[in-house]
Amino acid sequence: MSAVLFAYDGQIRRFVTQFIRMFSNFQVEFGQDTNGTRTLQTVPVYYGDASRQASVILRNNSENSLNAVPAMAAYISGLTYARDRVQNPTYEGTLRIRERTYNEGSQTYANTQDGIYTVDRLMPAPYTLGMKLDIWTSNTEQKHQIIEQILPLFNPSLEIQSTVNYVDWSSLSVVQLNDVAYTSRSVPAGGDESIDIATLSFELPIWLSLPAKVKKMGVVARIIASVYDAQGDLNADLLATTQQLAFQQRYTPMNYKVFYSGNSLTLYNGTANESDDNIFGTTADWHGVVNFYGTLVNGISQVRLSFDYPDGPHEIVGTVAYNPTNPSQLIFSPDTATLPANTLSPVTAIIDPFNVEVNSTLLNPTTGTRYLILNPIGDINTPSAVAWAGAPGTNLVANANDIIEWNGTYWTVAFDSTNSSVEYVTNLTTTVQYRWTGESWVKSYEGLYNPGDWSLVL
Amino acid sequence: MARLSLWKDGLHTNDYKFMDRRISEMFTIGGTGILLNKYLGPIQQTDSTDLTQPDYTNQSAQNIQDMLWLENRDRKYDTNVYKMRGIYQRGDADFDLSQFGLFLQTGTIFMVFHLRDMVDMIGRKLMSGDVLELQHLKDYDALNEDVPAALKRYYVVSDASFAAEGFSPTWWPHLWRVKLNPMVDSQEYKDILNNIAAGSGTTTPVGDILSTLSTYQNINNVIIQQAEADVPLSGYDTSKIYTLPTNDDGTVAIGTPVTADINSITADNANVNASSGVGSPLAKVEGYLTGDGTAPNGLPTGAGVSFPSNPAAGDYFLRLDYMPNRLFRFTGSYWTKIEDAVRTNITPGTDNSTQRGGFVNNTNTFVDRAGQTHKERQLLSQVLTPKADN
């Protein structure tokens, strides 16, 4: 049979600690001694229900020790369920908290954001904690000195707190003075030898809480199924600081655009736009965005780029690192498995037949050379140019955006741009991949990503 | 022949004297040694302005320090210690565990003294308030082996009267019976506890090793320390919580942090630090008593009694001339209130600046028109009452 998971927070203990604090540091003044000096003595406050052994230790295990007076003893006189303060017992209060980053080395908090958490708290149970404060004095004047300092503070109550935790909604209460028993003696005293004690009775409406549920907020970016290894232990990579797979969160910052070009991601403000491969807008600092959400670990943290083409959604995943020379750029290393696959054999280069330099490379191409052409070549009725030899007896006729290929003897049209299907091809000269939209060639995944189309995984 | 009679018209006859000497001898032979700390009367209170608490110029055991409460709180004891002999019945001692520690349940004892010897020695009978040290109850084996002397046993006389068994056939009393209670460390006996050495070879006052006062004060201090660790300041600590920087339109504001890579910044630029360029939130986490006067997210905060002359938008500044201190943020055109620093230490004492604490723990002073300095904190019954010219 399984046991209840142990949970003890010392809630009542903390209230009693604060209660004793509340009455500490009060002093009494003695009259002049033989030197004419008045003495102030601090009145000790302690818990009034000590164990016998502790009391013996305090007395030095001797009958001859002297109990000190004045003194105050606080103790719990009752703990009752407060039916009149019952609220919806099933209510769960939820709080979302962003933590500041904590530097373990310097043991200080930085001004950047760390984790984001959701805290679920179940309605605490209302109880009334009865406390008594016994004040032992050796004479009447001394008693008045103490109670005159304490009683005006309770008009009718003083606040008390058990913690300063912002999340702990049961930490605040009040100490309400209900009754004052001026003396434990009777008048006339007769043969009474008992010590004189004034008793103040207090009530604290407190709340006792169950443990809270603390959850790390974030979007599920990856479901890791293989969390256990062959021995049944947690996979070390999950917890390894070099991987941090179990701790990563995905954020999708808004109001910022990312321009992907080459191996870099440049951050732009949300007003940036793209025209003819040119970006018009103001760059922003990656540190500001990243620190807002957490900490970027070079080579571990990721950026994910999303786009949705007619052939389906794509997401490019790559690790990033700060560019040490340009704070607005991240160095992006995409996982090639996440890049769109080429549907056509790569081209040697992109050329404009109208402006291409006719040299030996063009006149003596190797077999398999492929060019993506920006302007048309040839006409059925016009003999082909020397460089663009067609099949024997025919002229090479190719449209703009076609891909032509040298088969060792003459040029053929390897891709007909009148084809409307989506195709991907890489330019071997620049290693840039292009996508045929049915109307034009565009960079397949490089370019400007709008807010919502890119994410940080920290 | 005269009739036999041991009573002689109120005279202390030779029969009485014979018996009294024999009884005194019995005390010498079989009594236990007692050291008497003789009560001399209340200590003179020279600055008393209360008619019910007179300033006695003659020290006397007949004086009463407080005519209203009818009590003597500050007692003077003879610096001489009188050696006496007393006889009492020993009983087993049990302890009562009370809220103030262990008390001897059977602590009250009754002891008899030889009347004439007592009066001859100290000049009067033992009276309530006299303190006796029972030498044979000295404890040499305290739990704390570091105490510099054996622990003495002190009793205080609470009542005294003629002992019933002390009347001889002459009908004259020979014995004085006193009721003794264990002494406590209280105001009344400080003249003994602070001024008598604990033993030969040490100057430590006897009160320092006998009293539980310092032990309980240390316990109290530990409790206070833990309480202050749990709740250093009133209200809630939001310093660990990150506040989202936002623009005026509610959108997230993200600044451009200053890094060493920025060429335009040089080491002599005093206005630039690690927090420069970090987003400046418009507000802090709100809650009950969350204001502590520090900027959100630990951003730098200036402080002073007037605003700086060239602030940048997003700068924070704590005005110390506001009570409680008030934190402002510069919007670019004006300073706007962020919060009041209302969190305070709540341990009773001078660090406590709650409203009620501000009336108690007020050490401020002011100078009147005559140039005299006065404390702001004055007892209400004495506020603005005429003061002596000198």
Coordinates of C-alpha atoms in Angstrom, one line a residue, chain B residues 93-371:
Chain B
A93 CA 11.8 18.8 45.8
D94 CA 9.7 18.3 42.7
F95 CA 9.5 20.7 39.8
D96 CA 6.4 22.2 38.2
L97 CA 6.7 22.8 34.5
S98 CA 5.1 26.1 33.8
Q99 CA 5.0 28.4 30.8
F100 CA 7.9 30.2 32.3
G101 CA 10.1 27.2 32.9
L102 CA 10.5 24.8 35.9
F103 CA 9.5 26.0 39.3
L104 CA 10.2 24.1 42.5
Q105 CA 6.8 22.7 43.5
T106 CA 7.8 22.3 47.1
G107 CA 10.0 25.3 47.0
T108 CA 8.6 27.1 50.0
I109 CA 10.3 26.2 53.2
F110 CA 9.9 27.3 56.8
M111 CA 13.0 28.0 58.8
V112 CA 13.5 29.1 62.4
F113 CA 16.1 31.3 63.9
H114 CA 17.1 32.2 67.4
L115 CA 15.4 35.4 68.1
R116 CA 17.9 37.2 70.4
D117 CA 20.9 36.1 68.4
M118 CA 19.3 37.4 65.2
V119 CA 18.4 40.8 66.7
D120 CA 21.8 41.1 68.3
M121 CA 23.5 40.4 64.9
I122 CA 21.4 42.4 62.4
G123 CA 19.7 44.9 64.6
R124 CA 16.1 43.7 63.8
K125 CA 14.1 40.6 63.0
L126 CA 14.3 39.0 59.6
M127 CA 11.6 40.6 57.5
S128 CA 10.0 40.1 54.1
G129 CA 12.5 41.0 51.4
D130 CA 15.6 39.7 53.2
V131 CA 17.5 37.3 51.1
L132 CA 19.1 34.2 52.5
E133 CA 21.8 32.0 51.0
L134 CA 21.6 28.4 52.2
Q135 CA 25.2 27.4 52.1
H136 CA 24.6 23.7 52.4
L137 CA 22.5 23.7 49.1
K138 CA 25.3 25.0 47.0
D139 CA 25.4 23.0 43.7
Y140 CA 28.9 22.1 42.5
D141 CA 27.7 20.1 39.5
A142 CA 25.9 22.3 37.1
L143 CA 25.2 20.9 33.6
N144 CA 27.3 23.6 32.2
E145 CA 30.8 22.8 33.4
D146 CA 32.1 26.2 32.3
V147 CA 30.3 28.2 35.0
P148 CA 33.1 29.8 37.0
A149 CA 31.6 29.0 40.4
A150 CA 29.3 26.6 42.2
L151 CA 25.6 27.6 42.0
K152 CA 24.4 29.2 45.2
R153 CA 20.9 28.7 46.5
Y154 CA 19.0 31.8 47.4
Y155 CA 15.7 32.2 49.2
V156 CA 13.6 35.3 49.9
V157 CA 11.8 35.9 53.1
S158 CA 8.1 36.3 52.4
D159 CA 6.5 36.1 55.8
A160 CA 7.9 36.0 59.3
S161 CA 6.4 35.4 62.7
F162 CA 7.1 33.8 66.1
A163 CA 7.4 30.1 65.9
A164 CA 4.8 28.2 68.0
E165 CA 7.4 25.8 69.1
G166 CA 9.7 28.6 70.2
F167 CA 7.8 29.6 73.3
S168 CA 9.5 28.4 76.5
P169 CA 7.7 27.7 79.8
T170 CA 8.3 31.4 80.6
W171 CA 5.9 32.2 77.8
W172 CA 8.5 34.3 76.1
P173 CA 9.4 33.5 72.5
H174 CA 12.9 32.3 71.6
L175 CA 12.4 31.5 67.9
W176 CA 11.6 33.5 64.8
R177 CA 10.0 31.5 62.0
V178 CA 10.3 32.7 58.4
K179 CA 8.6 31.5 55.3
L180 CA 11.1 31.3 52.4
N181 CA 10.4 31.2 48.7
P182 CA 13.1 30.6 46.1
M183 CA 14.4 33.8 44.7
V184 CA 13.9 34.8 41.1
D185 CA 16.0 37.1 38.9
S186 CA 13.8 40.2 39.2
Q187 CA 14.2 43.9 39.5
E188 CA 13.9 43.7 43.3
Y189 CA 17.1 41.7 43.7
K190 CA 19.3 43.2 41.1
D191 CA 21.4 44.8 43.8
I192 CA 22.4 41.4 44.9
L193 CA 22.5 39.6 41.6
N194 CA 24.6 42.3 39.9
N195 CA 26.9 43.2 42.7
I196 CA 27.9 40.0 44.5
A197 CA 30.5 37.8 43.0
A198 CA 29.5 34.3 42.1
G199 CA 32.3 32.8 44.2
S200 CA 35.8 33.2 45.3
G201 CA 38.3 33.7 42.5
T202 CA 35.8 35.2 40.1
T203 CA 34.3 38.6 39.5
T204 CA 31.4 37.3 37.5
P205 CA 28.2 38.5 39.2
V206 CA 26.2 35.8 40.8
G207 CA 23.2 36.8 38.6
D208 CA 25.1 36.0 35.5
I209 CA 25.5 32.3 36.3
L210 CA 22.3 31.7 38.2
S211 CA 19.8 33.5 36.1
T212 CA 18.1 32.1 33.0
L213 CA 17.6 35.6 31.6
S214 CA 20.4 35.6 29.1
T215 CA 19.5 32.1 28.0
Y216 CA 15.9 33.0 27.3
Q217 CA 17.0 36.2 25.6
N218 CA 19.3 34.3 23.3
I219 CA 16.4 31.9 22.5
N220 CA 14.2 34.9 21.8
N221 CA 16.9 36.3 19.5
V222 CA 17.1 33.1 17.5
I223 CA 13.4 33.1 17.0
I224 CA 13.5 36.7 15.8
Q225 CA 16.3 35.9 13.4
Q226 CA 14.3 33.0 11.9
A227 CA 11.2 35.2 11.8
E228 CA 13.2 37.9 9.9
A229 CA 14.5 35.3 7.6
D230 CA 10.9 34.2 6.8
V231 CA 9.6 37.7 6.5
P232 CA 12.4 40.2 6.1
L233 CA 10.0 43.0 5.3
S234 CA 6.3 43.4 5.4
G235 CA 4.2 42.6 2.3
Y236 CA 5.4 40.5 -0.6
D237 CA 8.8 40.2 -2.2
T238 CA 8.4 40.7 -6.0
S239 CA 12.1 41.3 -6.6
K240 CA 12.5 37.8 -8.1
I241 CA 9.6 38.2 -10.5
Y242 CA 10.2 39.5 -14.0
T243 CA 8.0 42.4 -15.1
L244 CA 7.2 42.5 -18.8
P245 CA 8.4 45.8 -20.3
T246 CA 5.6 47.3 -22.4
N247 CA 5.2 50.3 -24.6
D248 CA 2.5 52.9 -24.0
D249 CA 0.2 51.0 -26.4
G250 CA 0.6 47.8 -24.5
T251 CA 2.9 46.1 -26.9
V252 CA 6.0 44.4 -25.6
A253 CA 9.0 46.8 -25.4
I254 CA 12.3 45.3 -26.1
G255 CA 15.4 47.5 -25.9
T256 CA 18.7 47.0 -27.4
P257 CA 21.2 45.9 -24.8
V258 CA 24.5 47.6 -24.8
T259 CA 27.4 45.2 -25.5
A260 CA 31.1 45.6 -25.8
D261 CA 30.7 45.2 -29.5
I262 CA 29.2 48.6 -30.0
N263 CA 32.0 50.8 -31.2
S264 CA 30.4 54.1 -30.3
I265 CA 30.6 53.3 -26.6
T266 CA 33.8 53.9 -24.8
A267 CA 35.0 53.0 -21.3
D268 CA 34.7 56.6 -20.1
N269 CA 31.0 56.8 -20.7
A270 CA 29.6 56.9 -17.2
N271 CA 26.0 56.7 -18.3
V272 CA 26.3 53.3 -19.8
N273 CA 26.2 50.1 -17.8
A274 CA 25.2 46.5 -18.2
S275 CA 21.5 47.4 -17.8
S276 CA 21.5 50.1 -20.4
G277 CA 19.2 49.4 -23.3
V278 CA 17.2 46.8 -21.3
G279 CA 13.4 47.4 -21.6
S280 CA 12.1 49.6 -18.9
P281 CA 8.7 48.4 -17.6
L282 CA 5.9 51.0 -17.0
A283 CA 4.9 49.4 -13.8
K284 CA 5.8 46.7 -11.3
V285 CA 4.0 43.6 -10.1
E286 CA 1.1 44.8 -8.1
G287 CA -0.1 43.4 -4.9
Y288 CA -0.6 44.1 -1.2
L289 CA 2.5 45.9 0.2
T290 CA 4.7 45.0 -2.7
G291 CA 6.4 48.5 -3.0
D292 CA 10.0 48.4 -1.9
G293 CA 11.3 51.4 -3.8
T294 CA 13.4 49.4 -6.2
A295 CA 13.0 49.5 -10.0
P296 CA 11.4 46.5 -11.7
N297 CA 13.7 43.7 -12.9
G298 CA 16.5 45.1 -10.8
L299 CA 17.1 48.0 -13.1
P300 CA 19.3 50.8 -11.8
T301 CA 17.6 53.4 -9.7
G302 CA 18.8 56.8 -8.7
A303 CA 17.8 58.3 -5.4
G304 CA 17.7 61.7 -4.0
V305 CA 15.6 64.6 -2.9
S306 CA 15.2 66.1 -6.4
F307 CA 15.0 64.7 -9.8
P308 CA 18.1 64.5 -12.0
S309 CA 18.5 67.2 -14.6
N310 CA 19.0 65.1 -17.7
P311 CA 17.0 61.9 -17.4
A312 CA 16.6 59.4 -20.2
A313 CA 13.2 58.0 -21.0
G314 CA 12.7 54.9 -18.9
D315 CA 14.9 56.0 -16.1
Y316 CA 13.8 55.3 -12.5
F317 CA 14.3 57.6 -9.6
L318 CA 13.5 57.2 -5.9
R319 CA 12.5 60.4 -4.1
L320 CA 13.8 60.2 -0.6
D321 CA 11.9 63.3 0.5
Y322 CA 8.6 61.5 0.2
M323 CA 7.3 59.6 3.2
P324 CA 7.2 56.7 2.4
N325 CA 9.8 57.1 -0.4
R326 CA 8.3 57.2 -3.8
L327 CA 9.6 55.6 -7.0
F328 CA 9.2 57.5 -10.3
R329 CA 9.8 56.6 -13.9
F330 CA 10.6 59.2 -16.6
T331 CA 8.4 58.8 -19.6
G332 CA 10.4 61.1 -21.8
S333 CA 8.5 64.2 -20.9
Y334 CA 7.5 63.8 -17.2
W335 CA 8.0 61.7 -14.1
T336 CA 5.2 59.2 -13.3
K337 CA 4.7 57.4 -10.0
I338 CA 5.5 53.7 -10.0
E339 CA 5.1 52.9 -6.3
D340 CA 5.7 53.9 -2.7
A341 CA 8.3 52.1 -0.7
V342 CA 6.0 50.8 2.0
R343 CA 7.7 47.5 2.9
T344 CA 9.4 47.7 6.3
N345 CA 11.0 45.5 8.9
I346 CA 8.2 44.5 11.3
T347 CA 10.3 43.4 14.2
P348 CA 9.4 45.9 17.0
G349 CA 12.4 48.3 17.1
T350 CA 13.9 51.3 15.4
D351 CA 13.9 49.6 12.0
N352 CA 10.1 49.3 12.1
S353 CA 8.6 52.1 10.1
T354 CA 5.0 51.0 10.1
Q355 CA 2.4 53.7 10.9
R356 CA 2.2 52.6 14.5
G357 CA 5.9 51.9 14.7
G358 CA 6.5 55.5 13.4
F359 CA 5.0 56.9 16.6
V360 CA 6.9 54.6 18.9
N361 CA 10.3 54.4 17.2
N362 CA 10.7 58.0 16.4
T363 CA 14.1 59.4 17.2
N364 CA 13.7 62.7 15.3
T365 CA 14.3 66.0 17.0
F366 CA 13.4 69.6 16.3
V367 CA 14.8 72.9 17.4
D368 CA 12.5 75.5 18.9
R369 CA 12.6 79.2 18.6
A370 CA 14.9 79.5 21.6
G371 CA 17.3 77.2 19.9

